[in-house]
PDB file of N, CA and C in Angstrom:
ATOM      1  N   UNK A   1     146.687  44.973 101.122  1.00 57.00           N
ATOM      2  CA  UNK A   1     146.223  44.948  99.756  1.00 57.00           C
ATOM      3  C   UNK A   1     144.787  45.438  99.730  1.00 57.00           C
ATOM      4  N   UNK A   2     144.344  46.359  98.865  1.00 62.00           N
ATOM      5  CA  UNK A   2     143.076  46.386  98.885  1.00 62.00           C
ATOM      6  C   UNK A   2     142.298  45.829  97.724  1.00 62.00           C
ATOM      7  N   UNK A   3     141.114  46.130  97.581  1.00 65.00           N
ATOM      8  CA  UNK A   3     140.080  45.028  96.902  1.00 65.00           C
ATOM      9  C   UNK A   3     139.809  44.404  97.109  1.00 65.00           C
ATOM     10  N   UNK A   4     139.870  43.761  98.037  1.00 69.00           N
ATOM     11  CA  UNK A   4     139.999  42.441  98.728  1.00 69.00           C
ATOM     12  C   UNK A   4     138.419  41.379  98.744  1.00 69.00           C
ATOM     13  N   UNK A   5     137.587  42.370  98.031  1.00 64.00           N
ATOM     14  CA  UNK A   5     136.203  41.703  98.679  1.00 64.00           C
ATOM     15  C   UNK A   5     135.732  40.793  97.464  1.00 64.00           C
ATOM     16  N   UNK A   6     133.730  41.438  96.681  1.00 63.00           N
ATOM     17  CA  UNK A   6     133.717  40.414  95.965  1.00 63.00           C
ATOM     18  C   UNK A   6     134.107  40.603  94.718  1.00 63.00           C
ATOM     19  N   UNK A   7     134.765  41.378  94.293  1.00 69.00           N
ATOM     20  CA  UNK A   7     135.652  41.362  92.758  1.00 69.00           C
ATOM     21  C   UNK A   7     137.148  40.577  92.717  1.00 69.00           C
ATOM     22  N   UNK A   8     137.562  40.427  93.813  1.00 71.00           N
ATOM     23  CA  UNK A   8     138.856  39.934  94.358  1.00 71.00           C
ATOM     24  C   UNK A   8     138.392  38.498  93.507  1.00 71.00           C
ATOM     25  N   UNK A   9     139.543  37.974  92.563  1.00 74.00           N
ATOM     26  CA  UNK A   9     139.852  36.878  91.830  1.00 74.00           C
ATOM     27  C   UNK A   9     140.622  35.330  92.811  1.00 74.00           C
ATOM     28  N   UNK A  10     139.519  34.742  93.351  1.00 72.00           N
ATOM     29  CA  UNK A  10     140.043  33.371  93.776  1.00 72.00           C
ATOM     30  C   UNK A  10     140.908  32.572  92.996  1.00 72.00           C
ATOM     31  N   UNK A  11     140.754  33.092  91.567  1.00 77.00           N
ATOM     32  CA  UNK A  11     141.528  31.987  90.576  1.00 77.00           C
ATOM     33  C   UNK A  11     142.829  31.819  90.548  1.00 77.00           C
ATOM     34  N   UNK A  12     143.670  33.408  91.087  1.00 82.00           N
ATOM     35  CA  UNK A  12     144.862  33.423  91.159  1.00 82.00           C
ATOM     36  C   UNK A  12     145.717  33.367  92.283  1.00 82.00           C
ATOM     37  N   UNK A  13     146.127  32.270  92.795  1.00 84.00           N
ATOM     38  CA  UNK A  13     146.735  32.149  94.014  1.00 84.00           C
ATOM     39  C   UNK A  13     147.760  33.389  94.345  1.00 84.00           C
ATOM     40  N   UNK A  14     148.823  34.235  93.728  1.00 85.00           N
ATOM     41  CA  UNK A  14     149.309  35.085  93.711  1.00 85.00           C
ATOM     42  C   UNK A  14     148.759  36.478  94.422  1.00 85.00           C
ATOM     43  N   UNK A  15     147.646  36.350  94.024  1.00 83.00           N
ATOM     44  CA  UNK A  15     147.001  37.800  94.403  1.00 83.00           C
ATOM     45  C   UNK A  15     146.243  37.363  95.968  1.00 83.00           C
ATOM     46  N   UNK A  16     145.867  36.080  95.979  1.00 84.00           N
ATOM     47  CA  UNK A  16     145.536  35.626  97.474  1.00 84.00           C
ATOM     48  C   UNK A  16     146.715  36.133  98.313  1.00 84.00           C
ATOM     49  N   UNK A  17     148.289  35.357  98.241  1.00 86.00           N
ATOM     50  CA  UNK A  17     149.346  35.773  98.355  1.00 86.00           C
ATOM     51  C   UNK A  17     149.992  36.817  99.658  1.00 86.00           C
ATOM     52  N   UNK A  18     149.313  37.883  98.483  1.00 85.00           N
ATOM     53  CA  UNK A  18     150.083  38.918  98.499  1.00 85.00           C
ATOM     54  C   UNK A  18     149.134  40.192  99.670  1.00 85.00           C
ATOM     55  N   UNK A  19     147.963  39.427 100.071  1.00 83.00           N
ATOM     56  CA  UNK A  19     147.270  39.958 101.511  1.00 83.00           C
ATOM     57  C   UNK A  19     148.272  39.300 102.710  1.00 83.00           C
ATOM     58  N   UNK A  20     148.820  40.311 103.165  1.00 81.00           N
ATOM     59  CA  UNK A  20     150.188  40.411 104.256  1.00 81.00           C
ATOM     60  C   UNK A  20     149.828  41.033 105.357  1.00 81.00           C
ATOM     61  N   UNK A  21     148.169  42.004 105.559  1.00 79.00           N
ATOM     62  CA  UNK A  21     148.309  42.201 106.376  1.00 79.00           C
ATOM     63  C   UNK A  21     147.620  41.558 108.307  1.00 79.00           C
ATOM     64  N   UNK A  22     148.339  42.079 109.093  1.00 79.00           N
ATOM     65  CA  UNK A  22     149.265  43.032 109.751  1.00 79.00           C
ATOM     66  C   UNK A  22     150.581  42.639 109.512  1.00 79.00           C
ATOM     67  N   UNK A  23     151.477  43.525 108.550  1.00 81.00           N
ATOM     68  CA  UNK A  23     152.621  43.508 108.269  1.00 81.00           C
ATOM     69  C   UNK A  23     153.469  43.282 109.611  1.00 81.00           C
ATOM     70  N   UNK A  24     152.968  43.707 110.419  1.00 81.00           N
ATOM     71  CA  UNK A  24     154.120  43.317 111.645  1.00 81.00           C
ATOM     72  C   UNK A  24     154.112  42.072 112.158  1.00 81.00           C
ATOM     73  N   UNK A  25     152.724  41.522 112.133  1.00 82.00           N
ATOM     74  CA  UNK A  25     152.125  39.927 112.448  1.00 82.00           C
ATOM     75  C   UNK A  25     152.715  39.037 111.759  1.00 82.00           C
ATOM     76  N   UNK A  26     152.975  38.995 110.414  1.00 81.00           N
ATOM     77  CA  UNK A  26     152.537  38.003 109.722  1.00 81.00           C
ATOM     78  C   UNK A  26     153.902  38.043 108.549  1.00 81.00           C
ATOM     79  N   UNK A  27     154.640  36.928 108.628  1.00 86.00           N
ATOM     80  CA  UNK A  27     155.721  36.582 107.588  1.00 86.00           C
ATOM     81  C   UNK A  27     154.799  35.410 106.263  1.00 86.00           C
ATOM     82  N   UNK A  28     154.990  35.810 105.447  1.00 84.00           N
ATOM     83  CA  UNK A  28     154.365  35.201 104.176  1.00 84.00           C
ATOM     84  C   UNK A  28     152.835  35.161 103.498  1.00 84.00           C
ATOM     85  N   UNK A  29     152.251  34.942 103.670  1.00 84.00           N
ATOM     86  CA  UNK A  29     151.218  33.719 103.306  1.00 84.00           C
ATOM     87  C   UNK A  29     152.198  32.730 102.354  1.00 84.00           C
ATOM     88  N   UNK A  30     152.631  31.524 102.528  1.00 86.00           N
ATOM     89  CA  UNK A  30     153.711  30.673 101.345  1.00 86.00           C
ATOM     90  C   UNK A  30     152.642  29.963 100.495  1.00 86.00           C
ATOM     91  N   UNK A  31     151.192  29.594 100.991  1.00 88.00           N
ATOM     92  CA  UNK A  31     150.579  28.791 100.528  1.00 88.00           C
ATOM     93  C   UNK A  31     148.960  29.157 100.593  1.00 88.00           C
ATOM     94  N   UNK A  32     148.491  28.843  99.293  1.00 84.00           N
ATOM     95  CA  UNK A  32     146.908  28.759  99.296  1.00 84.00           C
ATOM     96  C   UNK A  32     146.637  27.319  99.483  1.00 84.00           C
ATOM     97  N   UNK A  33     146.089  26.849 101.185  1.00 84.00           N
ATOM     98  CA  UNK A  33     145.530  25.578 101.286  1.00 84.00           C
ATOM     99  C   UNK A  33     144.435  25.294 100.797  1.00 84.00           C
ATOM    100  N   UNK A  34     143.282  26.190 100.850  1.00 79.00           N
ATOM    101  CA  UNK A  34     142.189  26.229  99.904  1.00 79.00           C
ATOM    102  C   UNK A  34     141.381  27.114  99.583  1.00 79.00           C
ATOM    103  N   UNK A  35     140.592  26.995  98.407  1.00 71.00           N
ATOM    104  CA  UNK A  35     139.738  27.916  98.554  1.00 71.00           C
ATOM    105  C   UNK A  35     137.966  28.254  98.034  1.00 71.00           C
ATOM    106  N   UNK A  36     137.487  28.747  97.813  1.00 66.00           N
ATOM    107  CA  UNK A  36     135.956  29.196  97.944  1.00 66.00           C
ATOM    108  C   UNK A  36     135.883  30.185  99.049  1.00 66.00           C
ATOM    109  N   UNK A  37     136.380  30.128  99.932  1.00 81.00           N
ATOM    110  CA  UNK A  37     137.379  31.370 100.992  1.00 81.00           C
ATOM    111  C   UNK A  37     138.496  30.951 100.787  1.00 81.00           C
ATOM    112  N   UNK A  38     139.527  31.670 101.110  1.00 86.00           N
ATOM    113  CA  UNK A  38     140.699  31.147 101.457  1.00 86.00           C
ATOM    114  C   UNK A  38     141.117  30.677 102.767  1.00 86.00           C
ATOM    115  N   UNK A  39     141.860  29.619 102.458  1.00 91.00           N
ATOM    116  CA  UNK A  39     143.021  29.100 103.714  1.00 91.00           C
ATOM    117  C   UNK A  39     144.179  29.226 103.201  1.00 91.00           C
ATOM    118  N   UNK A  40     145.398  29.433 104.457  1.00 94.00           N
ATOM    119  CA  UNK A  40     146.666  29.778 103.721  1.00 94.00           C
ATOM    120  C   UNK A  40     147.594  29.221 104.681  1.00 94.00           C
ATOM    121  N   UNK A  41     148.542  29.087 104.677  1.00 96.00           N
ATOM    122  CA  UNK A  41     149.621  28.887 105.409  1.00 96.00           C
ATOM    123  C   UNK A  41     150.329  29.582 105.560  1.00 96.00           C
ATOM    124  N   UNK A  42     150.384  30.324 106.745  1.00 95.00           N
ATOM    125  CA  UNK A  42     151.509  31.640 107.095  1.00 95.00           C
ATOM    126  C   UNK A  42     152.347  31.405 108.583  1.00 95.00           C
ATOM    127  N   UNK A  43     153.092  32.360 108.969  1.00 95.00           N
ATOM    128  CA  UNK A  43     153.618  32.879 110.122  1.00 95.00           C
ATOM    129  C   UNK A  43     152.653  33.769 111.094  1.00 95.00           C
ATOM    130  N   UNK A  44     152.718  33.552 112.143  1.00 94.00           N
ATOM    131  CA  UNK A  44     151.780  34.607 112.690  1.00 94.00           C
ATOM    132  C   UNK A  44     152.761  35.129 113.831  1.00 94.00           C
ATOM    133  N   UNK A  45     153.506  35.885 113.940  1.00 93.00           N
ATOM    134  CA  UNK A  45     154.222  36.077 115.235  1.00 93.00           C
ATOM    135  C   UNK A  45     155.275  35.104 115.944  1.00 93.00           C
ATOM    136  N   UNK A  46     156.347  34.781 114.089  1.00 93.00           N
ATOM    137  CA  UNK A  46     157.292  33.967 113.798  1.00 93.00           C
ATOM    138  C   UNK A  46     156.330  32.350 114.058  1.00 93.00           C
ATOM    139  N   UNK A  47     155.441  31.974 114.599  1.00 96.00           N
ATOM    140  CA  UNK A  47     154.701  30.790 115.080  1.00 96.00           C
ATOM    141  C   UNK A  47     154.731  30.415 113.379  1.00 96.00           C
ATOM    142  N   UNK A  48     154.310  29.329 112.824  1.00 97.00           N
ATOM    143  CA  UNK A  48     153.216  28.861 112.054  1.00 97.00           C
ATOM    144  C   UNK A  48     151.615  28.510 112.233  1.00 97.00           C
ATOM    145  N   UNK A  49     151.003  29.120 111.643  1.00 97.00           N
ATOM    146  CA  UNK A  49     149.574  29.067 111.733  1.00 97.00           C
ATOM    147  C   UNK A  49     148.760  29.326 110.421  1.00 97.00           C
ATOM    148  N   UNK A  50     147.162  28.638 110.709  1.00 96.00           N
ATOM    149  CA  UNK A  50     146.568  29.028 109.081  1.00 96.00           C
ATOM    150  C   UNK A  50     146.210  30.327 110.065  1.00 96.00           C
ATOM    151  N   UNK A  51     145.618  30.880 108.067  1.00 94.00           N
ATOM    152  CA  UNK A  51     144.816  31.928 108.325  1.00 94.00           C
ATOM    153  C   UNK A  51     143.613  31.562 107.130  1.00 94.00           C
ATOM    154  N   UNK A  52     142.452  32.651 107.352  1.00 93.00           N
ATOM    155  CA  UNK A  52     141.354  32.331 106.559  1.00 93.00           C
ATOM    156  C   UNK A  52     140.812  33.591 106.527  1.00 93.00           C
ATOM    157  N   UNK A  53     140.300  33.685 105.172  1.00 90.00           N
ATOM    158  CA  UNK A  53     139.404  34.915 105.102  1.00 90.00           C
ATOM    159  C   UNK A  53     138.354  35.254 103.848  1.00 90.00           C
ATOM    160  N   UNK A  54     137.609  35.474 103.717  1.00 83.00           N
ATOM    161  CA  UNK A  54     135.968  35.264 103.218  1.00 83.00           C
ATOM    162  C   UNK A  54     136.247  36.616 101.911  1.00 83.00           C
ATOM    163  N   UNK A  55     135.676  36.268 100.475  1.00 75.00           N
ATOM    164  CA  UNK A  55     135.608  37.475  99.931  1.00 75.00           C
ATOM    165  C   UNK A  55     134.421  37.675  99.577  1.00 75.00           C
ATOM    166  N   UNK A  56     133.959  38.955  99.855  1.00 70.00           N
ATOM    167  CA  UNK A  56     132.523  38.804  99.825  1.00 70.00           C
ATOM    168  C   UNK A  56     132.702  40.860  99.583  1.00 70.00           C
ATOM    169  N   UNK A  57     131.552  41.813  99.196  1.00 64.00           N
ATOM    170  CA  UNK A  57     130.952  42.798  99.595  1.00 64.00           C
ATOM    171  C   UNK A  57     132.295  43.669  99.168  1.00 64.00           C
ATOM    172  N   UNK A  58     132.402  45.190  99.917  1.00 64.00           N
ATOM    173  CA  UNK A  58     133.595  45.863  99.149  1.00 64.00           C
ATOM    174  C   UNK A  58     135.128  45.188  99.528  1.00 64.00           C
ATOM    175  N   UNK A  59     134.694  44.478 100.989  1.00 66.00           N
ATOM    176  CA  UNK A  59     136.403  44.735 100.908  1.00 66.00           C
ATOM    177  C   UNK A  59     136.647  43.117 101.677  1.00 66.00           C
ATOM    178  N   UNK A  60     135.283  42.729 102.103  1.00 75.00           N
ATOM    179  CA  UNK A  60     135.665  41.268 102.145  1.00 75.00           C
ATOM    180  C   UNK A  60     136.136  40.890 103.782  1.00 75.00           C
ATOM    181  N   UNK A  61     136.330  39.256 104.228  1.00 79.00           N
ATOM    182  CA  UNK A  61     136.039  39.777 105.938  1.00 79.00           C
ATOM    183  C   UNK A  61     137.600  38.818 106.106  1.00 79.00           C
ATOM    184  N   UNK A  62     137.904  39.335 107.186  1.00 79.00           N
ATOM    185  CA  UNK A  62     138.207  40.447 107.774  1.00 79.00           C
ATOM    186  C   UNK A  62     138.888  41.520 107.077  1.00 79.00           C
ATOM    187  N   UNK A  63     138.436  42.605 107.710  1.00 79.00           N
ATOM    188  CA  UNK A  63     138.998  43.767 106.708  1.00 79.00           C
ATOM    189  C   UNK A  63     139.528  44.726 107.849  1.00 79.00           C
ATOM    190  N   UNK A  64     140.957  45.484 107.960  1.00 81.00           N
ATOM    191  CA  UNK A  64     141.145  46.506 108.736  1.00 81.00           C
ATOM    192  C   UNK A  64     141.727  47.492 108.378  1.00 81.00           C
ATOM    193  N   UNK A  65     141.283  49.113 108.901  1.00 82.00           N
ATOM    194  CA  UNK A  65     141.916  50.362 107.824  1.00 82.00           C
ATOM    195  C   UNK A  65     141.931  49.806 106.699  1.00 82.00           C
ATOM    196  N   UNK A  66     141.107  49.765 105.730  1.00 77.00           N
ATOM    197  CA  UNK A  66     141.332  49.508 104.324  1.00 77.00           C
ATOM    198  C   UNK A  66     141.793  48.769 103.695  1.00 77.00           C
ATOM    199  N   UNK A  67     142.850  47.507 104.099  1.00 80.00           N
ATOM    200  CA  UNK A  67     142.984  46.052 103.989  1.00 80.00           C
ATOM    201  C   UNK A  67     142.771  45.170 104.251  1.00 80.00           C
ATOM    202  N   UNK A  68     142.184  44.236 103.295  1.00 83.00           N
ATOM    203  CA  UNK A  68     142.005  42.900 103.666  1.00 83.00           C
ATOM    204  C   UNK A  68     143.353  41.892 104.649  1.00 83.00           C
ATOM    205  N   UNK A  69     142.888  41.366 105.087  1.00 87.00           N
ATOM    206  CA  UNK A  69     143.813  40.809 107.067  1.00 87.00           C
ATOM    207  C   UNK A  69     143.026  39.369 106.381  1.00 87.00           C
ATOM    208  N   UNK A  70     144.226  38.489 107.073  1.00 90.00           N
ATOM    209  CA  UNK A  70     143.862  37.400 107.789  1.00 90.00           C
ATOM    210  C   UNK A  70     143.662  36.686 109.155  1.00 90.00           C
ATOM    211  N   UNK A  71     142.275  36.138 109.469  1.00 92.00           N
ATOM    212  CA  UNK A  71     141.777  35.794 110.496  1.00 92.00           C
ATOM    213  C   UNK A  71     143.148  34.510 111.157  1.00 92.00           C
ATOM    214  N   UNK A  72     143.790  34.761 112.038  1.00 94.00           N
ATOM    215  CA  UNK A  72     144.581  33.392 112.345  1.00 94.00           C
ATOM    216  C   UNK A  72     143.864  32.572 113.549  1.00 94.00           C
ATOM    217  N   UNK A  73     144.210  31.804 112.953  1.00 95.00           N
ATOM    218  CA  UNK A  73     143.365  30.275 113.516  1.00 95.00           C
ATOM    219  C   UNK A  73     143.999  29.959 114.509  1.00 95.00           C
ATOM    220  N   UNK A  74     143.661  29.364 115.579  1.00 95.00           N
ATOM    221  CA  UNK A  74     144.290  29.584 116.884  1.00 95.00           C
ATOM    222  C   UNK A  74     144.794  28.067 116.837  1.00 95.00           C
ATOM    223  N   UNK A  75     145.587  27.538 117.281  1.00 95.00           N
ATOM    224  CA  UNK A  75     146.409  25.809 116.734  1.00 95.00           C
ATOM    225  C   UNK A  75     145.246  24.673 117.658  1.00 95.00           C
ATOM    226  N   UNK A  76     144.592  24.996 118.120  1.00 96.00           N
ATOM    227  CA  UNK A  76     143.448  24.010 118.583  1.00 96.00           C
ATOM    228  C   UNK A  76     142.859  23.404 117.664  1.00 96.00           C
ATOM    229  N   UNK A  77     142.402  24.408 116.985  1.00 96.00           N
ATOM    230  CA  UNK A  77     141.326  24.387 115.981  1.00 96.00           C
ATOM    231  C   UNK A  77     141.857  23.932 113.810  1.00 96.00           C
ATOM    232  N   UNK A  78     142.727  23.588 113.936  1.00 95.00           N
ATOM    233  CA  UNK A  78     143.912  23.911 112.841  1.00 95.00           C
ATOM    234  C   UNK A  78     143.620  22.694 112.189  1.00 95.00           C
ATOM    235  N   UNK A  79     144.066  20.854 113.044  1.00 94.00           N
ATOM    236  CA  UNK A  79     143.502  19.816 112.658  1.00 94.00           C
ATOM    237  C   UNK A  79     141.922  19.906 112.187  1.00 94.00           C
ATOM    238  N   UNK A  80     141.389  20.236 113.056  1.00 94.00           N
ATOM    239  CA  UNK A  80     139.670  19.979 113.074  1.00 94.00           C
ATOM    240  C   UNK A  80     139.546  20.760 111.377  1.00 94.00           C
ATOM    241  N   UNK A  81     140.012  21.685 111.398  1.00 92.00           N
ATOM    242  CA  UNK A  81     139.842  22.256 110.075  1.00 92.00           C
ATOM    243  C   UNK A  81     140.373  21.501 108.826  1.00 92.00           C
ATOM    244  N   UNK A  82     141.298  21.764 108.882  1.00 94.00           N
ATOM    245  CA  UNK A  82     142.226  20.935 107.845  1.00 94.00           C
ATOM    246  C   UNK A  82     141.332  19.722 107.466  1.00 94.00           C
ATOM    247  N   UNK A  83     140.893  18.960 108.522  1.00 94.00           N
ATOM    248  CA  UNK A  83     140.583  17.401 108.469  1.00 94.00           C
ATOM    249  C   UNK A  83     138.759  17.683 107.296  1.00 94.00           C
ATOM    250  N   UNK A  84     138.196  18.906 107.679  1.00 91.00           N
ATOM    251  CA  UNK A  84     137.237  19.060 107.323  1.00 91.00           C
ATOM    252  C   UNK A  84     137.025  19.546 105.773  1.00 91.00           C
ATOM    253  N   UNK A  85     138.035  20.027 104.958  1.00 90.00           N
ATOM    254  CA  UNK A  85     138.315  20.180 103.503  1.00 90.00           C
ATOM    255  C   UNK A  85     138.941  19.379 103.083  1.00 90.00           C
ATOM    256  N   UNK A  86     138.753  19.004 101.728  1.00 91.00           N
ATOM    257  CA  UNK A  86     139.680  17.926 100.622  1.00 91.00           C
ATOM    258  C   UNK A  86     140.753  18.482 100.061  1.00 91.00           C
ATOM    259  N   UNK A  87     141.767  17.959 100.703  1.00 93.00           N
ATOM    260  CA  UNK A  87     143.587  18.318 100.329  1.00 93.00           C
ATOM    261  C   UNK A  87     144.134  17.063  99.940  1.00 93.00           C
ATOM    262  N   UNK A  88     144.817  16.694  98.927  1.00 94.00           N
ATOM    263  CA  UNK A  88     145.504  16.209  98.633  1.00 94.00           C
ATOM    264  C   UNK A  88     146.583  15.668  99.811  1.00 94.00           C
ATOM    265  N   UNK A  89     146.488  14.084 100.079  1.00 96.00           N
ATOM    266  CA  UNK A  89     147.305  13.568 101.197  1.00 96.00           C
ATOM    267  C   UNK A  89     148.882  13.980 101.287  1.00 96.00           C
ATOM    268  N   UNK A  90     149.137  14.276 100.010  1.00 96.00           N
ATOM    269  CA  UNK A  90     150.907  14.740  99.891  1.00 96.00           C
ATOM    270  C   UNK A  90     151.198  16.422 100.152  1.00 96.00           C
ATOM    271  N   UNK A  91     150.089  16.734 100.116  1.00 96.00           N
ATOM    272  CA  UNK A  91     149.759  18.195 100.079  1.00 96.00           C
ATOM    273  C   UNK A  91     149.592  18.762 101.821  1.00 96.00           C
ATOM    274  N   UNK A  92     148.761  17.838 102.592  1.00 96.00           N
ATOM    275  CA  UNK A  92     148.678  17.944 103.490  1.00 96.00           C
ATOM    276  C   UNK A  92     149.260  17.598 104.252  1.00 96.00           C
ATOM    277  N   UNK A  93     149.923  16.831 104.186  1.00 97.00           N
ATOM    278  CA  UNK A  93     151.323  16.209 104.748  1.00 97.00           C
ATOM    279  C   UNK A  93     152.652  17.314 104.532  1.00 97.00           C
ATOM    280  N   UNK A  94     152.488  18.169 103.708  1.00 97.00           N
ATOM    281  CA  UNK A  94     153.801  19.021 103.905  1.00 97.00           C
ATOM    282  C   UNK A  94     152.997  20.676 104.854  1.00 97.00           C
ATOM    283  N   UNK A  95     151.440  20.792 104.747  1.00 97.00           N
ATOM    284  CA  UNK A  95     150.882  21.675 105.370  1.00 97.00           C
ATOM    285  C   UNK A  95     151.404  21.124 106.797  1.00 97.00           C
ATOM    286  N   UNK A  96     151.250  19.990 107.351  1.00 97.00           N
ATOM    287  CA  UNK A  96     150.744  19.441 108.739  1.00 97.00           C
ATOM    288  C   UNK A  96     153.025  19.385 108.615  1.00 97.00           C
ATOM    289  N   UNK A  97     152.986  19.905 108.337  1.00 98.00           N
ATOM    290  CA  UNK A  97     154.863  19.523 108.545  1.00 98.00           C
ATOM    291  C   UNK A  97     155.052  20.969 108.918  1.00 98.00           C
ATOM    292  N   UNK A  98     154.626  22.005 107.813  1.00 97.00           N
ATOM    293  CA  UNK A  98     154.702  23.317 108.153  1.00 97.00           C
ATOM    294  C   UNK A  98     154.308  23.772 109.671  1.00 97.00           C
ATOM    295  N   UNK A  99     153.027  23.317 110.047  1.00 97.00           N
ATOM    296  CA  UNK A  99     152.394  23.227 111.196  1.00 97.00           C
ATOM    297  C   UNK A  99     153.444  23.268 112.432  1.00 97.00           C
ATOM    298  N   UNK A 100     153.950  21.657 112.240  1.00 97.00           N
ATOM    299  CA  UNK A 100     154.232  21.443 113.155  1.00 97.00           C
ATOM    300  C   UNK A 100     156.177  21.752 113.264  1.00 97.00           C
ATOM    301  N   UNK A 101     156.271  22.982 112.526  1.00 97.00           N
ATOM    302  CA  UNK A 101     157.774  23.279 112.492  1.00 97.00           C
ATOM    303  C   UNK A 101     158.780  22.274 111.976  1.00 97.00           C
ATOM    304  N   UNK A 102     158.604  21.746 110.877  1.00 98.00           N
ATOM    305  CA  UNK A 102     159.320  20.243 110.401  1.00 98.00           C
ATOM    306  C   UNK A 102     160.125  20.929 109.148  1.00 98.00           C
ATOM    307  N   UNK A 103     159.122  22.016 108.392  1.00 97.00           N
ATOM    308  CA  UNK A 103     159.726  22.191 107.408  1.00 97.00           C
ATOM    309  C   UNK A 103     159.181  23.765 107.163  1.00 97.00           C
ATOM    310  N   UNK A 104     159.669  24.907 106.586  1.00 96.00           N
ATOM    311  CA  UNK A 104     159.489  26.283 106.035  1.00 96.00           C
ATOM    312  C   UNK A 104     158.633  26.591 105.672  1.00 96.00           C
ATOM    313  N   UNK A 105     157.686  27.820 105.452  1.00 94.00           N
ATOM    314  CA  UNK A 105     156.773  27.929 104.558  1.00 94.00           C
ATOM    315  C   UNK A 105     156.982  27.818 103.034  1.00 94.00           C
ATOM    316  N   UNK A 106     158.124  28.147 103.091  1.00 93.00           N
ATOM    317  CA  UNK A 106     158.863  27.812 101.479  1.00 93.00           C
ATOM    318  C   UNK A 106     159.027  26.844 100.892  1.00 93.00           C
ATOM    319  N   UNK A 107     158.983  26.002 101.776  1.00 96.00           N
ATOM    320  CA  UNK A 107     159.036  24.513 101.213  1.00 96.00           C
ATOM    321  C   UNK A 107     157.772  23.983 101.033  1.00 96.00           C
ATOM    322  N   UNK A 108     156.876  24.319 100.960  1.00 95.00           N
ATOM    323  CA  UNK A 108     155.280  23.692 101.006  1.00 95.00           C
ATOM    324  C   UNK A 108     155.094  23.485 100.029  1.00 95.00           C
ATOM    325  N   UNK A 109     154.916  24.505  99.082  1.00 89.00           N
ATOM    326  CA  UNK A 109     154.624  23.847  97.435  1.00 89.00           C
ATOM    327  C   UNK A 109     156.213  23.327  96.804  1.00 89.00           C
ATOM    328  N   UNK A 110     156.760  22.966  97.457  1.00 83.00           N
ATOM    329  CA  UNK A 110     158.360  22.868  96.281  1.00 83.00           C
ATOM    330  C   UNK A 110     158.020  21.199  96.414  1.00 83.00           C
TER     331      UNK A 110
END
Protein backbone atom coordinates (compact mmCIF):
# COMPACT_ATOMS: atom_id res chain seq x y z
CA UNK A 1 0.00 0.00 0.00
CA UNK A 2 1.41 3.25 -0.44
CA UNK A 3 1.03 6.51 1.54
CA UNK A 4 1.78 5.01 4.23
CA UNK A 5 3.55 7.86 6.14
CA UNK A 6 2.34 11.18 7.80
CA UNK A 7 -0.96 11.75 5.88
CA UNK A 8 -1.81 8.02 6.39
CA UNK A 9 -5.24 8.17 8.62
CA UNK A 10 -4.82 6.20 12.09
CA UNK A 11 -8.55 6.68 12.51
CA UNK A 12 -9.45 4.00 10.16
CA UNK A 13 -8.55 0.60 11.11
CA UNK A 14 -9.31 -0.68 7.49
CA UNK A 15 -6.74 1.23 5.78
CA UNK A 16 -4.16 0.14 8.68
CA UNK A 17 -5.45 -3.34 7.42
CA UNK A 18 -4.81 -3.41 4.25
CA UNK A 19 -0.61 -2.80 4.57
CA UNK A 20 0.14 -6.63 3.55
CA UNK A 21 3.35 -6.08 2.74
CA UNK A 22 5.76 -8.68 2.08
CA UNK A 23 2.93 -10.33 0.37
CA UNK A 24 4.76 -13.55 0.49
CA UNK A 25 5.47 -13.10 4.42
CA UNK A 26 2.53 -12.17 5.74
CA UNK A 27 -1.28 -13.66 5.78
CA UNK A 28 -3.67 -10.83 7.08
CA UNK A 29 -3.11 -8.13 9.37
CA UNK A 30 -6.88 -9.49 11.18
CA UNK A 31 -6.41 -6.91 13.85
CA UNK A 32 -5.44 -3.31 14.91
CA UNK A 33 -4.04 -4.02 18.59
CA UNK A 34 -3.17 -0.46 18.88
CA UNK A 35 -2.44 2.58 17.92
CA UNK A 36 -0.54 6.14 17.86
CA UNK A 37 1.75 3.62 15.75
CA UNK A 38 0.29 0.71 14.94
CA UNK A 39 0.25 -2.83 16.40
CA UNK A 40 -1.50 -5.56 14.59
CA UNK A 41 -1.99 -9.04 14.69
CA UNK A 42 -0.86 -11.00 11.71
CA UNK A 43 0.78 -14.22 10.25
CA UNK A 44 4.30 -13.98 9.55
CA UNK A 45 5.45 -17.12 7.71
CA UNK A 46 2.06 -19.07 8.51
CA UNK A 47 3.53 -18.40 12.49
CA UNK A 48 1.36 -15.81 14.40
CA UNK A 49 3.11 -12.73 15.34
CA UNK A 50 2.60 -8.81 16.00
CA UNK A 51 3.77 -6.44 13.75
CA UNK A 52 4.33 -2.61 14.27
CA UNK A 53 4.97 0.27 12.29
CA UNK A 54 5.41 4.14 12.83
CA UNK A 55 3.63 6.79 10.45
CA UNK A 56 5.58 9.51 10.19
CA UNK A 57 7.39 11.63 6.92
CA UNK A 58 6.52 10.41 3.14
CA UNK A 59 6.09 6.95 3.51
CA UNK A 60 6.46 6.14 7.16
CA UNK A 61 8.84 3.32 8.92
CA UNK A 62 9.34 0.66 7.82
CA UNK A 63 9.03 1.30 4.32
CA UNK A 64 10.29 -1.07 1.31
CA UNK A 65 10.28 -0.41 -2.67
CA UNK A 66 7.56 1.97 -2.12
CA UNK A 67 5.41 0.23 0.54
CA UNK A 68 4.76 0.59 3.78
CA UNK A 69 5.89 -3.24 5.59
CA UNK A 70 5.45 -4.35 8.86
CA UNK A 71 8.24 -4.63 11.38
CA UNK A 72 7.52 -8.37 12.97
CA UNK A 73 8.19 -8.71 16.43
CA UNK A 74 10.17 -11.56 17.21
CA UNK A 75 7.82 -13.84 20.05
CA UNK A 76 10.35 -12.96 22.92
CA UNK A 77 9.52 -9.69 22.92
CA UNK A 78 5.51 -9.93 22.14
CA UNK A 79 4.39 -10.27 26.09
CA UNK A 80 6.82 -7.49 27.22
CA UNK A 81 5.01 -5.42 24.65
CA UNK A 82 1.58 -6.21 24.84
CA UNK A 83 1.92 -5.96 28.76
CA UNK A 84 3.28 -2.35 28.14
CA UNK A 85 0.00 -0.71 26.26
CA UNK A 86 -3.68 -0.49 27.57
CA UNK A 87 -5.88 -3.30 25.90
CA UNK A 88 -8.86 -4.19 27.05
CA UNK A 89 -8.55 -7.61 29.27
CA UNK A 90 -11.17 -9.43 26.85
CA UNK A 91 -9.41 -8.00 24.00
CA UNK A 92 -6.19 -9.23 25.01
CA UNK A 93 -7.11 -12.37 25.95
CA UNK A 94 -8.28 -13.28 22.41
CA UNK A 95 -4.79 -11.36 21.04
CA UNK A 96 -2.69 -13.68 23.61
CA UNK A 97 -5.02 -16.77 22.18
CA UNK A 98 -4.14 -15.70 18.62
CA UNK A 99 -0.52 -15.72 19.84
CA UNK A 100 -0.46 -18.65 21.17
CA UNK A 101 -2.35 -20.68 18.22
CA UNK A 102 -5.71 -21.22 20.30
CA UNK A 103 -7.74 -19.39 17.97
CA UNK A 104 -7.52 -17.62 14.03
CA UNK A 105 -6.76 -14.31 13.17
CA UNK A 106 -10.36 -14.14 12.22
CA UNK A 107 -11.62 -14.74 15.22
CA UNK A 108 -10.02 -11.83 17.18
CA UNK A 109 -12.46 -9.17 16.79
CA UNK A 110 -15.65 -11.59 16.36
Amino acid sequence: MHNTGDLFSLEDDNMILQINSPKESISGPYAVVFKNLAIVALNWDQQPRLGIRWFWGNGGNPFSSGHGTWLVIPPTLTHSMLSGIPLDHAFRRKVDDFLSGVISGHQINN
